[in-house]
Short mmCIF file of C-alpha atoms and ligand atoms in Angstrom, two decimals:
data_model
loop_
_atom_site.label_atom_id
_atom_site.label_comp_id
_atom_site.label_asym_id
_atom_site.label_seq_id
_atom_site.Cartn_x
_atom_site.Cartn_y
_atom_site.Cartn_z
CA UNK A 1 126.59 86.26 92.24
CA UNK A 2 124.73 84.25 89.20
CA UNK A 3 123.44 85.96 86.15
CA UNK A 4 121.77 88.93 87.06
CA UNK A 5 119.50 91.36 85.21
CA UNK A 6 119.93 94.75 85.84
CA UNK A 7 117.54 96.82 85.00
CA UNK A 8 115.95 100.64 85.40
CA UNK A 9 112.91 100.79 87.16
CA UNK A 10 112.05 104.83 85.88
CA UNK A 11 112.25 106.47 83.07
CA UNK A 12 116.50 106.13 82.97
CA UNK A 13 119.63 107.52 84.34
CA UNK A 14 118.40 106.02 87.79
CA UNK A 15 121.92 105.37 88.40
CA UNK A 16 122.82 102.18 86.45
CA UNK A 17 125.93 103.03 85.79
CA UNK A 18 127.35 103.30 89.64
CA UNK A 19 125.39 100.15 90.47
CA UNK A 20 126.61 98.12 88.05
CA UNK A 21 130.13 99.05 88.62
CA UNK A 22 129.87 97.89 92.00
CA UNK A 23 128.26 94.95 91.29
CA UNK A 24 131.10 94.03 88.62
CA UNK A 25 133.24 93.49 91.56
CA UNK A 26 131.63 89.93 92.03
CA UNK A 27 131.07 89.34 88.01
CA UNK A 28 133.41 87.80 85.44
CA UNK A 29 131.50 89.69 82.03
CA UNK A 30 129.32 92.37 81.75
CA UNK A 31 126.94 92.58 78.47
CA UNK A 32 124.75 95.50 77.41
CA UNK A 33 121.90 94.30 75.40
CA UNK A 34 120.10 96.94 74.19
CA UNK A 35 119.91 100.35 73.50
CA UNK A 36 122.94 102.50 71.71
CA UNK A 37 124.90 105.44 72.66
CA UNK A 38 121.56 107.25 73.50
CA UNK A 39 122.63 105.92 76.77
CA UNK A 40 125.19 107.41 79.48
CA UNK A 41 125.68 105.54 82.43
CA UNK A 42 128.04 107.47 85.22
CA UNK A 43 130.31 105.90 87.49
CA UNK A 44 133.20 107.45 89.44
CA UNK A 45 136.24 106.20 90.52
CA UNK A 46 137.57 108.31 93.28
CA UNK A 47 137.36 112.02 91.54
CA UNK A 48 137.51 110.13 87.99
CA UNK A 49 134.33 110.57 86.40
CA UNK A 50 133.74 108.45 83.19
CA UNK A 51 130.95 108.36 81.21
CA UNK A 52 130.23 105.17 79.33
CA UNK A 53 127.73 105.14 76.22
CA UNK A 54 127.89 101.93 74.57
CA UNK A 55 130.74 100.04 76.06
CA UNK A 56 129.67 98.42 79.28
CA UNK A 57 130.31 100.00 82.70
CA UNK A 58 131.95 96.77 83.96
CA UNK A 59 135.24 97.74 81.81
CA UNK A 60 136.20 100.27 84.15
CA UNK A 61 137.36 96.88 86.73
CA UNK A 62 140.40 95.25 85.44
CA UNK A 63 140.16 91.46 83.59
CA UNK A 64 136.25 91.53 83.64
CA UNK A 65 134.81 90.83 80.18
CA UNK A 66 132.45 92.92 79.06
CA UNK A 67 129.90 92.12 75.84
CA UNK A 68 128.35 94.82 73.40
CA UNK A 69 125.32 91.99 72.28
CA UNK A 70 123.37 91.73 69.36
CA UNK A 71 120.69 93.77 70.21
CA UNK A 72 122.97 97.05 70.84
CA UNK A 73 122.73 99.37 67.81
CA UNK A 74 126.30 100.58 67.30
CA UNK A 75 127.42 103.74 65.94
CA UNK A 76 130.95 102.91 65.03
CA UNK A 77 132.40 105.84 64.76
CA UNK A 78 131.20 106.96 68.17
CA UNK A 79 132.39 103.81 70.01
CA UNK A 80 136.28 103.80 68.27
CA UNK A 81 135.89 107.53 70.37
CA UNK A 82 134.70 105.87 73.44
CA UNK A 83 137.51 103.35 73.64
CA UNK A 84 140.28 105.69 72.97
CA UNK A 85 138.72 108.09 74.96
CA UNK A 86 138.66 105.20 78.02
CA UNK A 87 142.28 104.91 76.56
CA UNK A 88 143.95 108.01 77.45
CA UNK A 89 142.62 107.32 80.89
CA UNK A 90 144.89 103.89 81.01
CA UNK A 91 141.42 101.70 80.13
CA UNK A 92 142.18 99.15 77.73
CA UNK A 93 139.07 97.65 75.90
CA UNK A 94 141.57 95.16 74.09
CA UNK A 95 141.08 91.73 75.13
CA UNK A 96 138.61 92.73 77.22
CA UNK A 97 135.71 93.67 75.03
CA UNK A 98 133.68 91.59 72.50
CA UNK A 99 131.12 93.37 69.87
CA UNK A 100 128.62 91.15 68.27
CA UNK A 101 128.56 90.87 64.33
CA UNK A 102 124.65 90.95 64.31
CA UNK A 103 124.79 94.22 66.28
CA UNK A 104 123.00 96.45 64.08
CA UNK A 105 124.78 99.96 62.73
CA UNK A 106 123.37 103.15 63.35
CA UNK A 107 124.36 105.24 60.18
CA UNK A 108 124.56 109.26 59.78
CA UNK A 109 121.55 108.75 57.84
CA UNK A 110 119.74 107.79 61.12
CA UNK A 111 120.73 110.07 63.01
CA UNK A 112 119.86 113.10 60.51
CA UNK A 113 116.46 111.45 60.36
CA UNK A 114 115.92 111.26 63.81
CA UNK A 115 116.80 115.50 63.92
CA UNK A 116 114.22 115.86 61.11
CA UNK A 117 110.79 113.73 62.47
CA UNK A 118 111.57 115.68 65.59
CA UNK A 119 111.75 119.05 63.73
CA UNK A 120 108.57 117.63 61.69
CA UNK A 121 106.98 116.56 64.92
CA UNK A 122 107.08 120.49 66.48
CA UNK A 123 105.40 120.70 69.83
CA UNK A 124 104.84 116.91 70.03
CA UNK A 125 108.35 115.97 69.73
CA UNK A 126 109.55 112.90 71.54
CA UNK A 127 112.59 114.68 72.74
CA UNK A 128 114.97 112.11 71.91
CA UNK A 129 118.87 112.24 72.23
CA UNK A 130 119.42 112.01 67.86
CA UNK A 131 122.04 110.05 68.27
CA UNK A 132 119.82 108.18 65.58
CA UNK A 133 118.00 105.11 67.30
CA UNK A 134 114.77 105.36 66.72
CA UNK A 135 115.32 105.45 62.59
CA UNK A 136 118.38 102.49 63.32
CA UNK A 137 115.94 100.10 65.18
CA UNK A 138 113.31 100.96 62.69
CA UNK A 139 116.00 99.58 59.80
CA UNK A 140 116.44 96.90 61.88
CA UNK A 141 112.65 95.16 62.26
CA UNK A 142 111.86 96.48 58.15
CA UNK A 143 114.89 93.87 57.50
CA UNK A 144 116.69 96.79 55.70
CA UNK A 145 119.71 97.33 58.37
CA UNK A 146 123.30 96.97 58.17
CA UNK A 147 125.32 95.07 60.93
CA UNK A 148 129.00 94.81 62.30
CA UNK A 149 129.15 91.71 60.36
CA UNK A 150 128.98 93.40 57.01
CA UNK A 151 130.99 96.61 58.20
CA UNK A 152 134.18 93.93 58.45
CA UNK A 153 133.64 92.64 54.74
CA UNK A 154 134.57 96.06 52.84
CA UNK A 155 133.34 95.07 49.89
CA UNK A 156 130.18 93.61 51.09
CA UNK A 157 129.68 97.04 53.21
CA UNK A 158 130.66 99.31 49.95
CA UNK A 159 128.04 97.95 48.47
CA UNK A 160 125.42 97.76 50.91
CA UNK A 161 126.17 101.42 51.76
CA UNK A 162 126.00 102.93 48.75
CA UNK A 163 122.78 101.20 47.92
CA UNK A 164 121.62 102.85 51.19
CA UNK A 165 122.46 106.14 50.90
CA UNK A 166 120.60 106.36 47.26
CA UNK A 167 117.49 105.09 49.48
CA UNK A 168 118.30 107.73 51.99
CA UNK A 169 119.80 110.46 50.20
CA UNK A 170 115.97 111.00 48.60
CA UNK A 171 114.61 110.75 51.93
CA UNK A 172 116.63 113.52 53.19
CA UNK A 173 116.11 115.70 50.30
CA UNK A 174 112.14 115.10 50.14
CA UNK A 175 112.98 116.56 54.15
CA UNK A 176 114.62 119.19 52.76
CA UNK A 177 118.10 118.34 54.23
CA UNK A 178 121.16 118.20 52.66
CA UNK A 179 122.27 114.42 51.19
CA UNK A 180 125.55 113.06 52.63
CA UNK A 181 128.46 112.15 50.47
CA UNK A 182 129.26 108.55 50.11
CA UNK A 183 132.55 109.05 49.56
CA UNK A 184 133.07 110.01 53.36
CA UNK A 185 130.36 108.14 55.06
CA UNK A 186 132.48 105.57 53.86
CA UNK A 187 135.75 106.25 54.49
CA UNK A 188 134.79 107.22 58.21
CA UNK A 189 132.70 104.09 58.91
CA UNK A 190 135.40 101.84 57.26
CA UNK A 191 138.65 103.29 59.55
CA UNK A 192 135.88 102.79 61.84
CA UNK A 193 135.35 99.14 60.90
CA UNK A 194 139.13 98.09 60.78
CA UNK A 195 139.93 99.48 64.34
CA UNK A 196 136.86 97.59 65.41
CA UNK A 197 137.19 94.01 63.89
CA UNK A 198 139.65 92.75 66.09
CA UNK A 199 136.84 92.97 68.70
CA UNK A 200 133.66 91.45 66.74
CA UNK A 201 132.94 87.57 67.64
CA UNK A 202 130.04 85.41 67.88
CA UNK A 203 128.88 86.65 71.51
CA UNK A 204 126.04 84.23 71.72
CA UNK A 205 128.35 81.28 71.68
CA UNK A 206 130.74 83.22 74.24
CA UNK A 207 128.12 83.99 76.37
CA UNK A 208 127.00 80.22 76.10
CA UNK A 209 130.38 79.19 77.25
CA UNK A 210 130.53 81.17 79.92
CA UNK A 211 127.36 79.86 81.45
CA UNK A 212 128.65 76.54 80.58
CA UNK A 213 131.41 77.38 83.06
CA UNK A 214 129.48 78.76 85.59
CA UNK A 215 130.60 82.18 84.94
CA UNK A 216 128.94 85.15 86.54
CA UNK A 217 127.15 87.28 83.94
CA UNK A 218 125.54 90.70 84.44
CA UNK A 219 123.68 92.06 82.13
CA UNK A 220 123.76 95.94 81.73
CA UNK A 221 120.59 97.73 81.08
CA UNK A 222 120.36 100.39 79.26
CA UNK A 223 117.32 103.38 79.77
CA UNK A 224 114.67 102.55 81.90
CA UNK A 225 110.95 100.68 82.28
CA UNK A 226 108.71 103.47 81.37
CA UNK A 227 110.91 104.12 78.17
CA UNK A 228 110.45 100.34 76.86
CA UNK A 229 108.95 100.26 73.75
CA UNK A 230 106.02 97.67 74.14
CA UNK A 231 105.86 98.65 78.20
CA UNK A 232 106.91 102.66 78.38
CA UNK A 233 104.42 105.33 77.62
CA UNK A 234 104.54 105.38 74.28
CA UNK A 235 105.24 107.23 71.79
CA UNK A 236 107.44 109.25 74.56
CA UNK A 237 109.63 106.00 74.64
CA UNK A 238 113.03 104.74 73.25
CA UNK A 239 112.81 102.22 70.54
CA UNK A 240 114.29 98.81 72.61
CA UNK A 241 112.92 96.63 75.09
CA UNK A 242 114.36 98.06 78.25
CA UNK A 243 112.43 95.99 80.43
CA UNK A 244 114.08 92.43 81.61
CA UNK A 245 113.14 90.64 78.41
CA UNK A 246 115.58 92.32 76.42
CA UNK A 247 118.59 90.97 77.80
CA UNK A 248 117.58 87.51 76.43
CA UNK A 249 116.46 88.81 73.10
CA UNK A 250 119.34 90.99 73.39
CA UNK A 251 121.88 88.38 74.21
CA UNK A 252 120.91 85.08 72.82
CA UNK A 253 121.30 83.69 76.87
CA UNK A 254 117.44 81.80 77.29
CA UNK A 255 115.72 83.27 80.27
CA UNK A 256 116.18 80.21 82.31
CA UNK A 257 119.50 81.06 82.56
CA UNK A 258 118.63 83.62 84.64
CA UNK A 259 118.93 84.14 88.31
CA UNK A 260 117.91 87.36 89.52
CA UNK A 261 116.54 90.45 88.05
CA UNK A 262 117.93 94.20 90.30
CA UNK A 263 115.87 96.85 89.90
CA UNK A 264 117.35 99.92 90.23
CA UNK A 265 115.51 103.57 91.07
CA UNK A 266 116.24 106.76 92.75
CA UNK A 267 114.90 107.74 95.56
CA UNK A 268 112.79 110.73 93.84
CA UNK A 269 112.12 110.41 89.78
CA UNK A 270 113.61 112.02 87.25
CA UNK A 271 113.33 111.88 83.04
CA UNK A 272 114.73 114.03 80.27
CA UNK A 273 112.71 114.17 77.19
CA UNK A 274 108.87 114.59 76.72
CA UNK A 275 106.30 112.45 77.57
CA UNK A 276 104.15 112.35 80.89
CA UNK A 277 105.59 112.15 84.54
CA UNK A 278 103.05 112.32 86.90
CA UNK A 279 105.14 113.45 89.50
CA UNK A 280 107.01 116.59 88.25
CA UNK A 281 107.66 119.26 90.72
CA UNK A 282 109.45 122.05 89.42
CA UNK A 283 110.26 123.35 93.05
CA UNK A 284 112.27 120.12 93.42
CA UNK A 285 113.71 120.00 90.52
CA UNK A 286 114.75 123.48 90.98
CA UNK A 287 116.50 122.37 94.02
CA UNK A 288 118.00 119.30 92.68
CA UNK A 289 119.53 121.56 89.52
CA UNK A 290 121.15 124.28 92.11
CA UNK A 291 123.22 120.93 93.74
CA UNK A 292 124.58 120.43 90.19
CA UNK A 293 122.43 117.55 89.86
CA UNK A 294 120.11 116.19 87.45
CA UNK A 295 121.77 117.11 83.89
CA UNK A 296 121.76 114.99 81.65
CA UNK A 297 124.94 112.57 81.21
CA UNK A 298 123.77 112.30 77.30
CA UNK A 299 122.84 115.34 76.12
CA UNK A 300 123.53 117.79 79.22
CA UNK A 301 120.26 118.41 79.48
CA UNK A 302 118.62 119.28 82.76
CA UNK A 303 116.09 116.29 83.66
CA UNK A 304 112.86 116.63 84.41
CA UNK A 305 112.14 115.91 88.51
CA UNK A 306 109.34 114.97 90.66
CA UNK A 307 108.98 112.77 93.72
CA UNK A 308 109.12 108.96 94.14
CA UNK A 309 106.02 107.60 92.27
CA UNK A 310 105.15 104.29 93.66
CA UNK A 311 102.84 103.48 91.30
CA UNK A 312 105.26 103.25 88.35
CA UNK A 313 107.85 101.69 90.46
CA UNK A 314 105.17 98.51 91.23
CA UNK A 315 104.08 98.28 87.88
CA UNK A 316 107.75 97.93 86.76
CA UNK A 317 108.23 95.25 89.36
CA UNK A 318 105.72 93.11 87.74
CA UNK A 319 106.79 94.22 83.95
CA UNK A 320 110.14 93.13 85.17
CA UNK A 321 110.00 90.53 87.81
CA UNK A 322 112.17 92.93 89.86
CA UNK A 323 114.03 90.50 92.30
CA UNK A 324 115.47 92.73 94.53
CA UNK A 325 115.89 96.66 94.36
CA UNK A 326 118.80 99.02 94.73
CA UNK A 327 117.50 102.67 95.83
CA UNK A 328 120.51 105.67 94.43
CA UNK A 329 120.69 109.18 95.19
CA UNK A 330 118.90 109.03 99.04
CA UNK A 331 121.28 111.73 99.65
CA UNK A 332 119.61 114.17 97.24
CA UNK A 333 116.64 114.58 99.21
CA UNK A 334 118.58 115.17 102.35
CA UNK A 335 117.66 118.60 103.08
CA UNK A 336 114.36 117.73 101.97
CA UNK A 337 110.86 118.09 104.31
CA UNK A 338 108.42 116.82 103.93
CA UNK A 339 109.26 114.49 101.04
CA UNK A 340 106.17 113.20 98.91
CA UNK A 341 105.63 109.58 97.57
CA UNK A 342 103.13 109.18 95.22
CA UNK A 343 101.34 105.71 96.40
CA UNK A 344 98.29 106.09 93.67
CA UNK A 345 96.61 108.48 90.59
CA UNK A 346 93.52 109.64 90.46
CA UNK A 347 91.96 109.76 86.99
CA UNK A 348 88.29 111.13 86.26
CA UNK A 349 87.78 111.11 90.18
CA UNK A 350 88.73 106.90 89.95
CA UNK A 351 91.80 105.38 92.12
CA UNK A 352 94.17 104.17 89.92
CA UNK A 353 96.93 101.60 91.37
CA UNK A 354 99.02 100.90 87.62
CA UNK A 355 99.88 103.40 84.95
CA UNK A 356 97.59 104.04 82.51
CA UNK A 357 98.53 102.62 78.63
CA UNK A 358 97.09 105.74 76.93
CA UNK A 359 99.80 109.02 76.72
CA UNK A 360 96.78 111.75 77.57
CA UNK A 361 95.37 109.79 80.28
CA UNK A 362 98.81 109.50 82.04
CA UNK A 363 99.06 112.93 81.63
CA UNK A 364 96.08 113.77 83.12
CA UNK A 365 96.67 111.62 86.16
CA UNK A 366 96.67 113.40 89.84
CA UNK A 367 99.19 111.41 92.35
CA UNK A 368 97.43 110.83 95.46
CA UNK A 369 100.86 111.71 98.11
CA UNK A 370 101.79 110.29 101.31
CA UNK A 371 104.63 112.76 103.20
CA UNK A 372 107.26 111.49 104.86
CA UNK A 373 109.45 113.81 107.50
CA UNK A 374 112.46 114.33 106.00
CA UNK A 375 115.75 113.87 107.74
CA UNK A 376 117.53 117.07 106.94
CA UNK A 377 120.45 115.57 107.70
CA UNK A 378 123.57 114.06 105.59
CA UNK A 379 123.98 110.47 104.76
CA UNK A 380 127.01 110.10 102.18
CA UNK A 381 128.92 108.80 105.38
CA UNK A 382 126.58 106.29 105.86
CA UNK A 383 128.21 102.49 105.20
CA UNK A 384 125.35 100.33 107.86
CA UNK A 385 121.80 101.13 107.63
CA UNK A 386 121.94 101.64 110.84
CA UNK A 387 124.19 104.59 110.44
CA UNK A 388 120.90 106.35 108.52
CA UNK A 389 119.28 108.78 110.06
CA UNK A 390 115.80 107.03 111.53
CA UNK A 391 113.57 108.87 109.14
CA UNK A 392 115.55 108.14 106.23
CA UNK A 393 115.45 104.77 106.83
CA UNK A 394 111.94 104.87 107.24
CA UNK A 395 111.66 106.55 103.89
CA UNK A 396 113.73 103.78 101.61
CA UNK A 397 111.55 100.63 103.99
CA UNK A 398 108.42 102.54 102.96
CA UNK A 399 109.54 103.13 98.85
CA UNK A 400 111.02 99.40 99.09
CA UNK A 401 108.03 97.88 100.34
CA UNK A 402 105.35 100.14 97.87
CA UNK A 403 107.43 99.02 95.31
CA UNK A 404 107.33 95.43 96.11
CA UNK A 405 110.19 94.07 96.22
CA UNK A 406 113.47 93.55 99.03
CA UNK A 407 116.27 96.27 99.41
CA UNK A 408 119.44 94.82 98.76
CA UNK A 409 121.30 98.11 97.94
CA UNK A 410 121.06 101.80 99.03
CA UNK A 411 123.69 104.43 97.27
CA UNK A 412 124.15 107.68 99.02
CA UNK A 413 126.70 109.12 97.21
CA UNK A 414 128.46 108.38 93.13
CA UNK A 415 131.55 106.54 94.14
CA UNK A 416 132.41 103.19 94.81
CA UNK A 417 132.59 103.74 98.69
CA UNK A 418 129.37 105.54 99.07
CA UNK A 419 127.18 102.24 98.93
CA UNK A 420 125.06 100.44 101.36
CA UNK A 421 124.98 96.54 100.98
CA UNK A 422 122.16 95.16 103.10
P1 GDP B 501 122.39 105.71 84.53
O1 GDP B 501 122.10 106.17 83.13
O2 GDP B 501 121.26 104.94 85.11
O3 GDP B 501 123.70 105.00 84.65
O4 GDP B 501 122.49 107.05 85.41
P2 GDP B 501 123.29 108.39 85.03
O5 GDP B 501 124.73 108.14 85.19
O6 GDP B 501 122.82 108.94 83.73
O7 GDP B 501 122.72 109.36 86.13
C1 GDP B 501 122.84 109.08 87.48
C2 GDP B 501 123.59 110.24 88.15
O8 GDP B 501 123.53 110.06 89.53
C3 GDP B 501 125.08 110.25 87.81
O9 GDP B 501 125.53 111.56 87.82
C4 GDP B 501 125.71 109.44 88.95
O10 GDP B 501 127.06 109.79 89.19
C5 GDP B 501 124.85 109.89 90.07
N1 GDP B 501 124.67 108.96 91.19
C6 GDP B 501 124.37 107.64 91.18
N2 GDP B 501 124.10 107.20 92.43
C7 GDP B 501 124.22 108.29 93.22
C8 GDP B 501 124.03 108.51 94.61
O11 GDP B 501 123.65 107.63 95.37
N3 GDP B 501 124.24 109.79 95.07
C9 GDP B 501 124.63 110.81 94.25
N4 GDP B 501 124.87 112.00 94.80
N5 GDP B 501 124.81 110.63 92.95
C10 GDP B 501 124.59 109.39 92.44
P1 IMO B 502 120.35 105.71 80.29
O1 IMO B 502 120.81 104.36 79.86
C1 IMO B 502 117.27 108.76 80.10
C2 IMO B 502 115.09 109.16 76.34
C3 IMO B 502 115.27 110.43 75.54
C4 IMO B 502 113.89 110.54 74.92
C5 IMO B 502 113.52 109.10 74.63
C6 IMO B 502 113.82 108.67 73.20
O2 IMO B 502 121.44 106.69 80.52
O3 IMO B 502 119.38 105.63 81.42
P2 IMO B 502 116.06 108.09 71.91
O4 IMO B 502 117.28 108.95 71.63
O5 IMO B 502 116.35 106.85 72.66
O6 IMO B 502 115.24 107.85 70.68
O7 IMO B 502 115.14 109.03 72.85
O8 IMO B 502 114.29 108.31 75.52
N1 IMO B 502 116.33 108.43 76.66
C7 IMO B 502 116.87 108.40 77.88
N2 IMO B 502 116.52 109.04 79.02
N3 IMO B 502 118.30 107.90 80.10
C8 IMO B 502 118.65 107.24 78.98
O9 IMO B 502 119.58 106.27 78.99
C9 IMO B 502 117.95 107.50 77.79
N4 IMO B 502 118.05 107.05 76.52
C10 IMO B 502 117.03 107.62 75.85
O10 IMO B 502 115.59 111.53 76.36
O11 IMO B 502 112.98 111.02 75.88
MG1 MG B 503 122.06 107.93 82.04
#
């Protein structure tokens, strides 16, 4: 399979998760490289749902590896709960997982922050998930962070944390929120840190040896193109580099190392959180939401919806170097006609073909639609293209090739099974 990037060609939850966990089949170590537990990447086995946050989806297939890298920030509390939550369902992460000691922490401190520059913020709020990465990555490039590596010296981390929650403690209070008490930050974050160390190495040289040996690495993104700090429409963004880059920076492997990059997108867009999508259409999000679809695997929020916007999907091709693509969800627009594709925006009466840098112009951008006939017809049996209906097949050669890139996958359904390998 060779080292393959994965990454989100939207603005997240495009389906990573499922993809990934199919792809793991063929992969000996999965690594996430980016992003924290902002993320929640689905995948069902059979009935099983399981929602992964920070430990890669590829631990759900027995004796794969899987790699939290350096440029994860890591709540530790959260992710002890993850693995014995992946526990009680007979997952074992021991053995099997490897954290890297220059991960950075994300403390309560950030994550209190985070809730107060969004209550400060009011009516431009990014809408983020406060789970505290924004102010964690921020700690991180001001040089003032605190990483695994110092969580598993306790004196070293007593230290360091009580220095930072004087810092932060004054902060808070000049916010008008309440100070936390050291005494249980750090009794928390060390239990945390001593169920933990057994699983903290140096992942660069791991990951080295495993290219060494030929291994077949996929790396796990996390969130999606358009929320990619230097390329997403900022400031409606995350605070990583989503885009393909980031699983270098992200996991000290060079980027001739590697093979292929997957885009994956849905076959409509969604995003949860503020920020511009040119697309929206409440009707069809309104439709999407009475299927039980589109809430938010995060924060259970319902996600924003709007049709298949070709225009961001190019321009993430190119950000990316999108190899091949892998289309989810086709069978959410089933019953679905005419279904829209956005192939270009109009702004101040011009014809725009890529997304515009500034926030307020995206927003004011008109998509210029082409309609497809729907197929109005179910295709989570589907397992050959050919078994598609005609017009749905139509619909994914058309997104495919306005996207610009091959179709290698097509998902009609969350499980395993319901996949399309072309
Ligand atoms: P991720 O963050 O990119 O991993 O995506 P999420 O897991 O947050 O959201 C994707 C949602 O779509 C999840 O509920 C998945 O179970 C679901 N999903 C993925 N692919 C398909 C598909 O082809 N059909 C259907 N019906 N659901 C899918
Ligand atoms: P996965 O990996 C969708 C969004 C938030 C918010 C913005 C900033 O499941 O695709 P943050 O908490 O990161 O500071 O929030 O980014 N966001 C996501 N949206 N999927 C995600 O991850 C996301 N992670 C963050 O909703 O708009
Ligand atoms: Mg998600």
């Amino acid at each position: 399979m060779a080292n393959t990037i994965l990454v989100g060609a939207q603005w997240g939850d495009e389906g990573k998760g499922k993809i990934i966990d199919v792809l793991t089949e063929q992969a000996d170590i999965v690594v996430r490289t980016q992003g924290g537990n902002n993320a929640g990447h689905t995948v069902f086995i059979g009935e099983q749902k399981y929602v992964l946050h920070l430990v890669p989806s590829g631990i759900l297939r027995k004796r794969k590896l899987c790699v939290i890298g350096n440029g994860v920030v890591i709540d530790p509390v959260s992710l002890v709960a993850e693995i014995d939550g992946l526990g009680r369902f007979g997952v074992r992460c021991e053995g099997n997982l490897f954290i890297s000691e220059t991960a950075h922490l994300v403390l309560p401190y950030h994550r209190e922050l985070d809730a107060q520059r969004e209550i400060l913020k009011g009516k431009n709020k990014i809408g983020t998930t406060k789970r505290g990465i924004g102010p964690a990555y921020g700690d991180k490039a001001a040089r003032t962070g605190v990483r695994m590596i110092d969580l598993i010296n306790p004196p070293r981390f007593e230290e360091v944390l009580r220095r930072k929650l004087k810092e932060n403690n004054e902060i808070l209070k000049a916010f008008g929120a309440k100070p936390l008490s050291f005494k249980k930050v750090h009794a928390a974050y060390r239990a945390a840190g001593d169920r933990l160390k057994p699983f903290v190495a140096n992942t660069v040289v791991l990951l080295h040896e495993a290219v060494r040996e030929q291994k077949d690495i996929l790396f796990e993104g996390a969130q999606g193109t358009f929320l990619d700090i230097d390329h997403g429409t900022y400031p409606f963004v995350t605070s990583s580099n989503t885009t393909a880059g980031g699983a270098c920076t992200g996991s000290g492997v060079p980027p001739h190392r590697m093979d292929l990059v997957l885009g994956v997108m849905k076959a409509y867009t969604t995003r949860v959180g503020e920020g511009a999508l040119p697309t929206e259409d409440p009707t069809l999000a309104k439709t999407l939401h009475e299927m039980g679809r589109e809430f938010g695997a995060t924060t259970g929020r319902a996600r924003r919806c709007g049709w298949f916007d070709a225009v961001a999907t190019r321009y993430a091709t190119m950000i990316n170097g999108i190899d091949e693509l892998a289309v989810t969800n086709l069978d959410g627009l089933d019953g679905i006609d005419p279904i829209r594709v956005c192939v270009g925006y109009r702004l101040n009466g011009k014809r725009l073909q890529v997304p515009p840098c500034d926030a307020t112009q995206l927003e004011n951008c008109e998509p210029i639609y082409h309609d497809f006939p729907g197929w109005k017809k179910p295709t989570h049996t589907a397992r050959q293209i050919s078994e598609l209906p005609s017009a749905a097949r139509r619909y994914i050669k058309a997104i495919a090739e306005l996207t610009g890139a091959p179709l290698r996958i097509v998902s009609v359904g969350p499980t395993r099974n319901e996949t399309i390998v072309l």
